[in-house]
XYZ file of C-alpha atoms in Angstrom:
510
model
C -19.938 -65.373 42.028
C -21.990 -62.533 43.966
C -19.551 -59.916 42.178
C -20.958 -61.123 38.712
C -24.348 -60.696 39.604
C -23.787 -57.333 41.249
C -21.899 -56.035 38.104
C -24.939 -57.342 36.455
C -26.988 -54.820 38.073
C -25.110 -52.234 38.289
C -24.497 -52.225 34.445
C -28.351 -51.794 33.811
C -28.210 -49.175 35.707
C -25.573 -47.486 33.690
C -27.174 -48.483 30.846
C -30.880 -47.979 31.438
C -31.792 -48.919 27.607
C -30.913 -52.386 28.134
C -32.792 -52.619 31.199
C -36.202 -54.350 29.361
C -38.232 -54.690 32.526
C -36.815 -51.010 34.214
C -35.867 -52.975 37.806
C -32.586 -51.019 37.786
C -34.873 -47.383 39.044
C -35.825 -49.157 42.131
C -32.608 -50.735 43.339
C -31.169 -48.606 46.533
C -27.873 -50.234 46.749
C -25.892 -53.896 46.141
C -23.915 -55.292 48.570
C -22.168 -58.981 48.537
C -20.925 -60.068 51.756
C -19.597 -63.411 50.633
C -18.957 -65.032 46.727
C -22.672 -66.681 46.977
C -24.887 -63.837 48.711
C -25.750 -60.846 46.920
C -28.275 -58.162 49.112
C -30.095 -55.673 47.340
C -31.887 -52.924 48.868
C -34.799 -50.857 47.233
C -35.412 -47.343 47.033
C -39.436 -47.810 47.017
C -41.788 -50.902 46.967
C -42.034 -53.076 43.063
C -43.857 -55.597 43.634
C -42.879 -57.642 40.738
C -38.810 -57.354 41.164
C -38.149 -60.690 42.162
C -40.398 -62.122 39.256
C -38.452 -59.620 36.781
C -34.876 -60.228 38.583
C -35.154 -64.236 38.748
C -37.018 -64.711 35.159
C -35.592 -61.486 32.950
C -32.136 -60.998 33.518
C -28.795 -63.110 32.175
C -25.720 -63.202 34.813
C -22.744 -61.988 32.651
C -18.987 -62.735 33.870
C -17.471 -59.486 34.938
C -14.171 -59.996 34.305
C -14.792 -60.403 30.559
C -17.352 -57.558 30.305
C -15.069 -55.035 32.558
C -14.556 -51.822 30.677
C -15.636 -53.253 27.640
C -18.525 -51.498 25.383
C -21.631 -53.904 26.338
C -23.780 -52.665 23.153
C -20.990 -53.466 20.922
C -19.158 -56.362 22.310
C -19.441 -59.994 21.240
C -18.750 -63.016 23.337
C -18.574 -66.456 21.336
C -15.983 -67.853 23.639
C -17.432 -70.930 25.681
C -15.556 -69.611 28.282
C -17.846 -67.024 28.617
C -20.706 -68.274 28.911
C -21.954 -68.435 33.084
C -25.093 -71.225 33.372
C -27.100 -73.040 35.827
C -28.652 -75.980 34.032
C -28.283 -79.777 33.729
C -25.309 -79.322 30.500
C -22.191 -77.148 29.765
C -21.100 -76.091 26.381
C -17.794 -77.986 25.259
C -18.156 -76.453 21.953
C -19.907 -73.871 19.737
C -19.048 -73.149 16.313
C -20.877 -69.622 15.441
C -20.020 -70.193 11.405
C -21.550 -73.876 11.158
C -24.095 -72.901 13.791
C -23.498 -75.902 16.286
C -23.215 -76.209 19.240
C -22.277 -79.085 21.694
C -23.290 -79.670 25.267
C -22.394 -82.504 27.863
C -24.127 -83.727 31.289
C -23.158 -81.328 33.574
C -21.953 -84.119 36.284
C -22.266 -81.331 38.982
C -25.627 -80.166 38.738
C -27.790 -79.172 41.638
C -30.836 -81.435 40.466
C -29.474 -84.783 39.346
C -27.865 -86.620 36.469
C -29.807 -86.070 33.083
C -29.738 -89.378 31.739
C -29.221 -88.313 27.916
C -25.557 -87.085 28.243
C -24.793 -85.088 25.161
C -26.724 -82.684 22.789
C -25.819 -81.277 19.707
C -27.685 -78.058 18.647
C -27.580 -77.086 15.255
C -29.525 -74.203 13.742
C -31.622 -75.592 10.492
C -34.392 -73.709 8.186
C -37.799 -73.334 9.761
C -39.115 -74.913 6.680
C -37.548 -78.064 7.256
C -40.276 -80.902 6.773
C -40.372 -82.072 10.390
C -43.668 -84.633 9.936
C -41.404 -86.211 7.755
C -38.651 -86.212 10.285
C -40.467 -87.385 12.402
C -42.125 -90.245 10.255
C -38.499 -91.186 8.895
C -36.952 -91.358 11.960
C -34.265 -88.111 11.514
C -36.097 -86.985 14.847
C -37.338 -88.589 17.992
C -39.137 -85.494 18.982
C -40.307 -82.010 17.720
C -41.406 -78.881 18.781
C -44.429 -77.756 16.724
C -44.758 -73.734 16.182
C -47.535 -74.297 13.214
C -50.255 -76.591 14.618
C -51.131 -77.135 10.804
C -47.604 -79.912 11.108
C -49.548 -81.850 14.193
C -52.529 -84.110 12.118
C -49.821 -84.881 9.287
C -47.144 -85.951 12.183
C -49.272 -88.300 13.885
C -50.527 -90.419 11.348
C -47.359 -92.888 12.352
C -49.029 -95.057 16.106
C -45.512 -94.816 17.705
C -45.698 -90.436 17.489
C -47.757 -89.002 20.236
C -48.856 -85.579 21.427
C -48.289 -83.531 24.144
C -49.444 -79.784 25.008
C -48.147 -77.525 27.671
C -49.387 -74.219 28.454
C -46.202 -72.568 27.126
C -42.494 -73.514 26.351
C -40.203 -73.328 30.109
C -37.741 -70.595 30.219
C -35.413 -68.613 32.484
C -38.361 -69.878 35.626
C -41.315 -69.340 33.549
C -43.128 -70.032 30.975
C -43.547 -68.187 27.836
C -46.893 -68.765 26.207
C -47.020 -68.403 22.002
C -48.897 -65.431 21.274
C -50.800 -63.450 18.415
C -51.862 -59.736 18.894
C -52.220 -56.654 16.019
C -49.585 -53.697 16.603
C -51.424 -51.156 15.412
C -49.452 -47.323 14.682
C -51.646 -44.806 16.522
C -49.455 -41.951 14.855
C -51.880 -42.066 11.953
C -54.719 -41.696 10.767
C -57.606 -42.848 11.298
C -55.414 -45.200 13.702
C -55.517 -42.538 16.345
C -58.839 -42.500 16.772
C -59.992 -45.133 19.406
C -63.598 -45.701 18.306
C -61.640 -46.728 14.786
C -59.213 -48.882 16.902
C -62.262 -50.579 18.281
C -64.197 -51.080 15.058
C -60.897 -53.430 14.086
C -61.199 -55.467 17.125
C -64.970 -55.877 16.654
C -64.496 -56.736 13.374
C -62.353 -59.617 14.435
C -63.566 -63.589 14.901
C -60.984 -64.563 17.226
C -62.277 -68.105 17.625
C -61.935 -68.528 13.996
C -58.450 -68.464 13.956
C -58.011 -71.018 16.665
C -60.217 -73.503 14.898
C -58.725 -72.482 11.285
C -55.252 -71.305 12.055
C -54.277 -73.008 15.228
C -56.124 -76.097 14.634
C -57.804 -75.470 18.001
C -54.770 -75.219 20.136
C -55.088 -71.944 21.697
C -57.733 -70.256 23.903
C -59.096 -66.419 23.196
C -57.606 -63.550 24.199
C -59.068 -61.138 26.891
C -59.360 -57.518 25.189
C -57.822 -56.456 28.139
C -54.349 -58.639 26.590
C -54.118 -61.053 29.057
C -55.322 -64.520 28.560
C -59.208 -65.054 29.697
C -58.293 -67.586 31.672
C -56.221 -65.326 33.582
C -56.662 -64.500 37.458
C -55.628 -61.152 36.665
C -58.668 -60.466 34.659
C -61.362 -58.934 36.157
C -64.419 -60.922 35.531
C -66.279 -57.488 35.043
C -64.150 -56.206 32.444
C -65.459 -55.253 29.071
C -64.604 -57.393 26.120
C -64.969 -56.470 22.641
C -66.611 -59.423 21.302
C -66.955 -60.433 17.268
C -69.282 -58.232 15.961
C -69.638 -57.144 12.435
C -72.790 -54.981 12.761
C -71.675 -53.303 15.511
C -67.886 -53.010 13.596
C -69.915 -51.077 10.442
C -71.952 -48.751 12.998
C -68.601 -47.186 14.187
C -67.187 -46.606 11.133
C -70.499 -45.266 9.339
C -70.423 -42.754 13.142
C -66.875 -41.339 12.063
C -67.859 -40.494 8.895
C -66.741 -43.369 6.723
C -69.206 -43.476 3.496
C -70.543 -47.008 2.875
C -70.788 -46.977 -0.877
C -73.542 -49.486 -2.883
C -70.577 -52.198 -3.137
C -70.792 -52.279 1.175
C -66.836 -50.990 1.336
C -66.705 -48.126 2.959
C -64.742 -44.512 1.291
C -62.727 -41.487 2.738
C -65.183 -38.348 2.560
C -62.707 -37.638 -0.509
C -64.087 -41.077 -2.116
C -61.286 -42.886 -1.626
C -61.335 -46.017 -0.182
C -60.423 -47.000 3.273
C -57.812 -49.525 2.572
C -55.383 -51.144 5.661
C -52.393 -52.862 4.846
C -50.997 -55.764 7.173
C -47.474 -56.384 7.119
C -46.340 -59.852 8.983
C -43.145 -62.187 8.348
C -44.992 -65.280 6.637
C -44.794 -68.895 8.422
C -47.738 -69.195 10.638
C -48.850 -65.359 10.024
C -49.780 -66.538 6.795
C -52.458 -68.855 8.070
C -53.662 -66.396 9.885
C -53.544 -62.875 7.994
C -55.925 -63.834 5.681
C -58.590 -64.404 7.822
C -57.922 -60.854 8.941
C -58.314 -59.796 6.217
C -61.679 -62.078 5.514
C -63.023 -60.006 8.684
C -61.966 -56.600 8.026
C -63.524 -56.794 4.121
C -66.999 -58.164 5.647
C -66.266 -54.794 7.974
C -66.013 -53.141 4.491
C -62.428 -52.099 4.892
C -60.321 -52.648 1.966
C -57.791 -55.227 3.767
C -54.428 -56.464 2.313
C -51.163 -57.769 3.180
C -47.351 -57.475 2.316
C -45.095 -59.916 3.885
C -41.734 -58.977 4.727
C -38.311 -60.190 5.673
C -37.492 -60.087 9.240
C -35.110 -57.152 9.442
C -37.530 -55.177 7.542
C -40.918 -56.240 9.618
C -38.935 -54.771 12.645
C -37.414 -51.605 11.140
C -41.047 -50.831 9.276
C -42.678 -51.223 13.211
C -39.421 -49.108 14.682
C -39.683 -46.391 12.571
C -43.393 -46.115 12.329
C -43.974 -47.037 8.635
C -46.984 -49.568 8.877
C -50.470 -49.342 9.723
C -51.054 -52.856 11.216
C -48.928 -55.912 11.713
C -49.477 -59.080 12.675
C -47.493 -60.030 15.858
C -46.434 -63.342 16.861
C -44.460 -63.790 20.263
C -43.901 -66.083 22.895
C -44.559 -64.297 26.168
C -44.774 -64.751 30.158
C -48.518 -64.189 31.266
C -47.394 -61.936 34.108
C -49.836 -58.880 34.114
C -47.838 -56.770 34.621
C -45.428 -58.019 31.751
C -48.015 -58.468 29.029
C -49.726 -54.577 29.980
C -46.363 -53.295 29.849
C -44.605 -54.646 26.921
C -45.994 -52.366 24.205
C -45.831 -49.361 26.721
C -44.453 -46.875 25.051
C -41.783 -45.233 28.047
C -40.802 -41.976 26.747
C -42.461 -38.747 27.779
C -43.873 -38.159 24.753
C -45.247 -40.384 21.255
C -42.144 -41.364 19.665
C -42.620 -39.223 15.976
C -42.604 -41.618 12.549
C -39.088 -41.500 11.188
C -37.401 -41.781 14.636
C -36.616 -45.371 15.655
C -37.971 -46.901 18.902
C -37.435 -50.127 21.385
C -40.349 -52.571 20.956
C -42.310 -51.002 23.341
C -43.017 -48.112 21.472
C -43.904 -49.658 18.507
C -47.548 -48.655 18.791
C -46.864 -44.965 19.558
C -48.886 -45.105 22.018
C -48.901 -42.865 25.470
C -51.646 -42.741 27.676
C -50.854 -40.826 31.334
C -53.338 -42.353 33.406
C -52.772 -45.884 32.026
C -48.926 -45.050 33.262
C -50.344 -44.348 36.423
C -52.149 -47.840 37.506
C -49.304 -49.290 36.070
C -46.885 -47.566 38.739
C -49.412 -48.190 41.694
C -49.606 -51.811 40.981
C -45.787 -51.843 41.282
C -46.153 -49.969 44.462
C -48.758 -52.702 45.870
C -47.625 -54.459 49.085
C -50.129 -57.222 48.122
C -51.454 -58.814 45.303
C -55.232 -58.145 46.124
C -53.931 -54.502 46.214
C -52.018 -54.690 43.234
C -55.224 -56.488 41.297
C -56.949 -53.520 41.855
C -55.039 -51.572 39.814
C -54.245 -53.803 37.035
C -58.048 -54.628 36.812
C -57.780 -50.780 36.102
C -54.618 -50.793 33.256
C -56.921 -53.767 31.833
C -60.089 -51.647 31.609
C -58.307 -48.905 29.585
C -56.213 -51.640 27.231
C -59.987 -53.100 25.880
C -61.174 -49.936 25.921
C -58.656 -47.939 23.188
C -56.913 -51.020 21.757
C -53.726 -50.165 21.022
C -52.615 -53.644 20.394
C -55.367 -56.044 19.181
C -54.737 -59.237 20.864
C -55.971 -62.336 19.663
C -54.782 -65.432 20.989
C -52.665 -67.630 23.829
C -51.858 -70.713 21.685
C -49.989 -73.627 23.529
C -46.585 -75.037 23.077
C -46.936 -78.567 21.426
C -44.586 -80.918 21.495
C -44.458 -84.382 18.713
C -42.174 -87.213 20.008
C -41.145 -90.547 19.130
C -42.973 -92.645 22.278
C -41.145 -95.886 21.155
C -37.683 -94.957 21.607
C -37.929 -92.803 24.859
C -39.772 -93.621 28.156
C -40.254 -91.122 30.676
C -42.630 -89.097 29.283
C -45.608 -88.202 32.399
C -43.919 -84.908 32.886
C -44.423 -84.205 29.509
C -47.937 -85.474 29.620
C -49.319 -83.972 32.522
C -47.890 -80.499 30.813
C -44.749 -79.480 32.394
C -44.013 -78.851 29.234
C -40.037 -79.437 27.850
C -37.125 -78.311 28.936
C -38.441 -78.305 32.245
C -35.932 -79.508 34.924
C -38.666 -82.795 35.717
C -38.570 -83.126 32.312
C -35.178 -83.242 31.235
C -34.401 -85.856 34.526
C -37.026 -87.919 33.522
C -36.985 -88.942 29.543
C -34.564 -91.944 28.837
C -34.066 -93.614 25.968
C -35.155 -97.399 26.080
C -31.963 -98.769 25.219
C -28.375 -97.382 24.041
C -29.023 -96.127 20.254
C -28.341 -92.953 18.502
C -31.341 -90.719 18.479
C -32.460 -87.168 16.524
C -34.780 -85.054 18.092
C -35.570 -81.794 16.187
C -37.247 -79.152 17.781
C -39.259 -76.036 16.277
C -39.596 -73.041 18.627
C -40.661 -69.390 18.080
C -38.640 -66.601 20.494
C -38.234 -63.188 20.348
C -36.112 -62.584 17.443
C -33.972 -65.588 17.061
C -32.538 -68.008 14.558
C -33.952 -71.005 13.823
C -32.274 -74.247 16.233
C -31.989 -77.856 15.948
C -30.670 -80.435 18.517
C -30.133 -84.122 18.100
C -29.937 -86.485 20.376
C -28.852 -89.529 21.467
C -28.188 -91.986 24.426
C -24.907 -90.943 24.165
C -25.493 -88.166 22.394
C -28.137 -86.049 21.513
C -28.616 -83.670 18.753
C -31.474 -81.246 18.667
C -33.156 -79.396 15.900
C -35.034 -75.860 16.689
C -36.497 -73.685 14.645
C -36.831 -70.403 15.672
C -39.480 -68.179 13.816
C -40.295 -64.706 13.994
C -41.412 -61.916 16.473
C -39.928 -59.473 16.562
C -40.852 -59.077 19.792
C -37.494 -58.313 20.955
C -37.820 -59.000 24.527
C -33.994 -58.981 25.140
C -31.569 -55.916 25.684
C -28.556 -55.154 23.292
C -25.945 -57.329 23.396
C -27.387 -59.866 26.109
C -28.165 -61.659 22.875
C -25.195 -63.933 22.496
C -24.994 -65.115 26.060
C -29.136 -65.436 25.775
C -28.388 -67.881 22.827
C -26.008 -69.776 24.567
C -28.551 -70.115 27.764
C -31.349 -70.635 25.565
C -29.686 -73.503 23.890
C -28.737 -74.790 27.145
C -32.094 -74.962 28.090
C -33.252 -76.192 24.723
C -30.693 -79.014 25.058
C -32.892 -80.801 26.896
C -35.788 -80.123 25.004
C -35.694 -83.006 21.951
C -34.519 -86.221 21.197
C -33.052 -86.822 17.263
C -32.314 -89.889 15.720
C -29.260 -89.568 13.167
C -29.986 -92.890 10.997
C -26.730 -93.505 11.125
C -25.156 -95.146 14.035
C -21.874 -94.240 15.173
C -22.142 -91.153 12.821
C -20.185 -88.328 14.200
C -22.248 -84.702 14.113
């Protein structure tokens, strides 16, 4: 009801470190005049509320979370869980990790015509191609582009690309960018920052590592395709000359085998620390780059929990970031903002978004004005300006906007133009539109990269479906504390509809 939402928002604003996207400083007051109106009032024009309100933000059930301590409280109870899409949960088993979901005979937008899912969590490095080729799966999502040429060497498997996966009313477009720690040296020093970037052949790693699914990044972090990006603004293009002049201008000795030293002789060596999977197609081309650059490049790939306590605490150099993210400008500019007053020090732990230790006033400052814009040709203005300071001292390196592909089984389902035409999947035309072509059990597994999750897996069928995802690294944790189990649960009801398994077994029970 309009009491859940309002204790929603109120509770971020008691507890401003869960509030990711900072909404809860601008709202005035919260009023609910009936169970299915809310009316909130601001203290000051944000121009992006309703984006971050609709998109960012899980409704939790007050009466459960009442009085309870919301960043150390764990929901698994399906009765928890509040939803608004095409399938409820009628079970989820947190131990076995599955979880089962029905047609929701009630929902707003029609009857889905698949009318159960099973989600199970599997290993990212399950073989999917061969899944697919076998049969175990009617449809996948592909995270490592490398999986697409071997997956479609069967006629009935066909591909389909969408500019990003559909979630929460958006779209959240896989991404690649270098967190780099400006607490240290030389890493503080822009022109240094800059040298990396140069130094950089982004386009290589879309043909190499992405197998061409992706389009450059602006150095200004949004996509160049963007509208947001001014058409002025001043990339940092591949350039290894111009890479070696900066570093030989701060003082970095070029010695006669073309790496460059410390004034003490040593030399200048940069580690890379990333999480493996797909970052492992791409680090080494990094690294390819930043040795031409004649810096002594290297990696060190880490578990999960230690990738994100290394970038929290501030012991790295560089790592290798891979997300899935909304293109909203003022998201993407934001996200690695760092919001305290001051650099957080090494040692000290940090949110995500002050990963890079890096502050920068008048950056702040068009940020807040764009907010404040009571238009969008206003508010370009001055995120044309954040953008122009982003290329210019690089705290993040970005490198690519890949796009979500999806691998499905074309003989067994029908339905597919959505899918085509790039709505991508779960979207709700989407998931109202795929059928099966006659009553059979089908497996659909499903590989998908969010912000710090387990991997996931649904399967499906005409009668029931049961869905395999994979969910890889970033740690990109876009989500406040404990939002996280109820963000599972919505997630998989969103991924429910996402892919189509075939268990080989008919009449098998999952």
């Amino acid at each position: 009801t309009s009491k859940d939402v309002a204790f929603v928002l109120n509770t971020i604003q008691k507890f401003p470190q869960g509030d990711v996207y900072s909404i809860g400083r601008y709202i005035g007051s919260i009023e609910t005049p009936d169970q299915a109106t809310v009316v909130i009032k601001l203290k000051e024009p944000f121009s992006r509320f309703l984006y971050y309100l609709l998109t960012g933000y899980r409704i939790f059930p007050e009466h459960v979370f009442t009085n309870k301590d919301m960043s150390n409280f764990t929901a698994r109870d399906i009765q928890y869980i509040v939803g608004t899409g095409p399938y409820r949960v009628v079970e989820a088993n947190f131990d076995s990790q599955i979880f089962r979901f029905a047609a929701y005979e009630k929902y707003w937008g029609g009857q889905p015509q698949i009318k159960s899912i099973v989600v199970r969590v599997i290993d990212e490095s399950a073989p999917i191609p061969i899944m697919l080729k076998t049969g175990q799966c009617s449809m996948a999502m592909i995270t490592n582009p490398a999986l697409v040429a071997p997956a479609i060497t069967d006629p009935k498997l066909k591909v389909a690309v969408a500019r990003g996966w559909p979630y929460q009313g958006s779209f959240y477009t896989p991404a690649g960018l270098v967190v780099l720690n400006t607490a240290v040296y030389p890493f503080n020093i822009t022109l240094f920052r800059q040298a990396l970037a140069y130094a950089i052949n982004k386009e290589r790693i879309i043909q190499l590592a992405l197998q061409g699914f992706g389009e450059i990044a602006s150095s200004g972090q949004l996509p160049l395709s963007s509208p947001w990006r001014p058409q002025d603004l001043n990339e940092i293009t591949y350039n290894i000359s111009k890479a070696r002049e900066i570093l030989r201008s701060l003082g970095f000795v070029e010695g006669p085998d073309k790496m460059f030293r410390y004034p003490n002789g040593s030399l200048l060596s940069i580690k890379i620390i990333h999480t493996g999977g797909v970052a492992s197609n791409i680090v080494p081309l990094i690294i390819q780059d930043w040795r031409a650059a004649g810096i002594d490049a290297s990696e060190e790939v880490l578990t999960r929990l230690t990738y994100v306590n290394n970038l929290a605490y501030g012991y790295y150099q560089a790592a290798l970031l891979l997300t899935n993210r909304p293109t909203d400008p003022d998201f993407v500019l934001t996200v690695f903002m760092d919001r305290n007053p001051a650099p957080t020090p090494i040692g000290q732990s940090v949110q995500y978004w002050g990963w890079t230790r890096y502050l920068n006033p008048e950056f702040n400052n068009y940020i807040m004005m764009a907010r404040s814009a009571i238009s969008d040709a206003e508010a370009y203005k001055y995120y044309a300006e954040a953008q122009r300071i982003a290329a210019r001292d690089q705290w993040v390196i970005p490198l690519y906007y890949a796009k979500a592909i999806w691998v499905f089984n074309a003989a067994d389902f029908t339905g597919w133009d959505p899918l085509f035409a790039g709505q991508g999947f779960p979207s709700h035309e989407t998931i109202l539109s795929v059928k099966p072509y006659q009553q059979q059990v089908v497996t659909v597994v499903t590989e998908r990269v969010v912000t710090e999750r387990a991997p996931v897996v649904t399967v499906t069928e005409t009668q029931r479906i049961t869905t395999v995802t994979s969910v890889a690294p970033p740690q990109q944790t876009e989500q406040p504390w404990l939002l996280y189990t109820l963000i599972a649960a919505i997630v998989v009801i969103a991924i429910a509809a996402i892919v189509i398994f075939r268990t080989s077994m008919a009449g098998r029970k999952t």
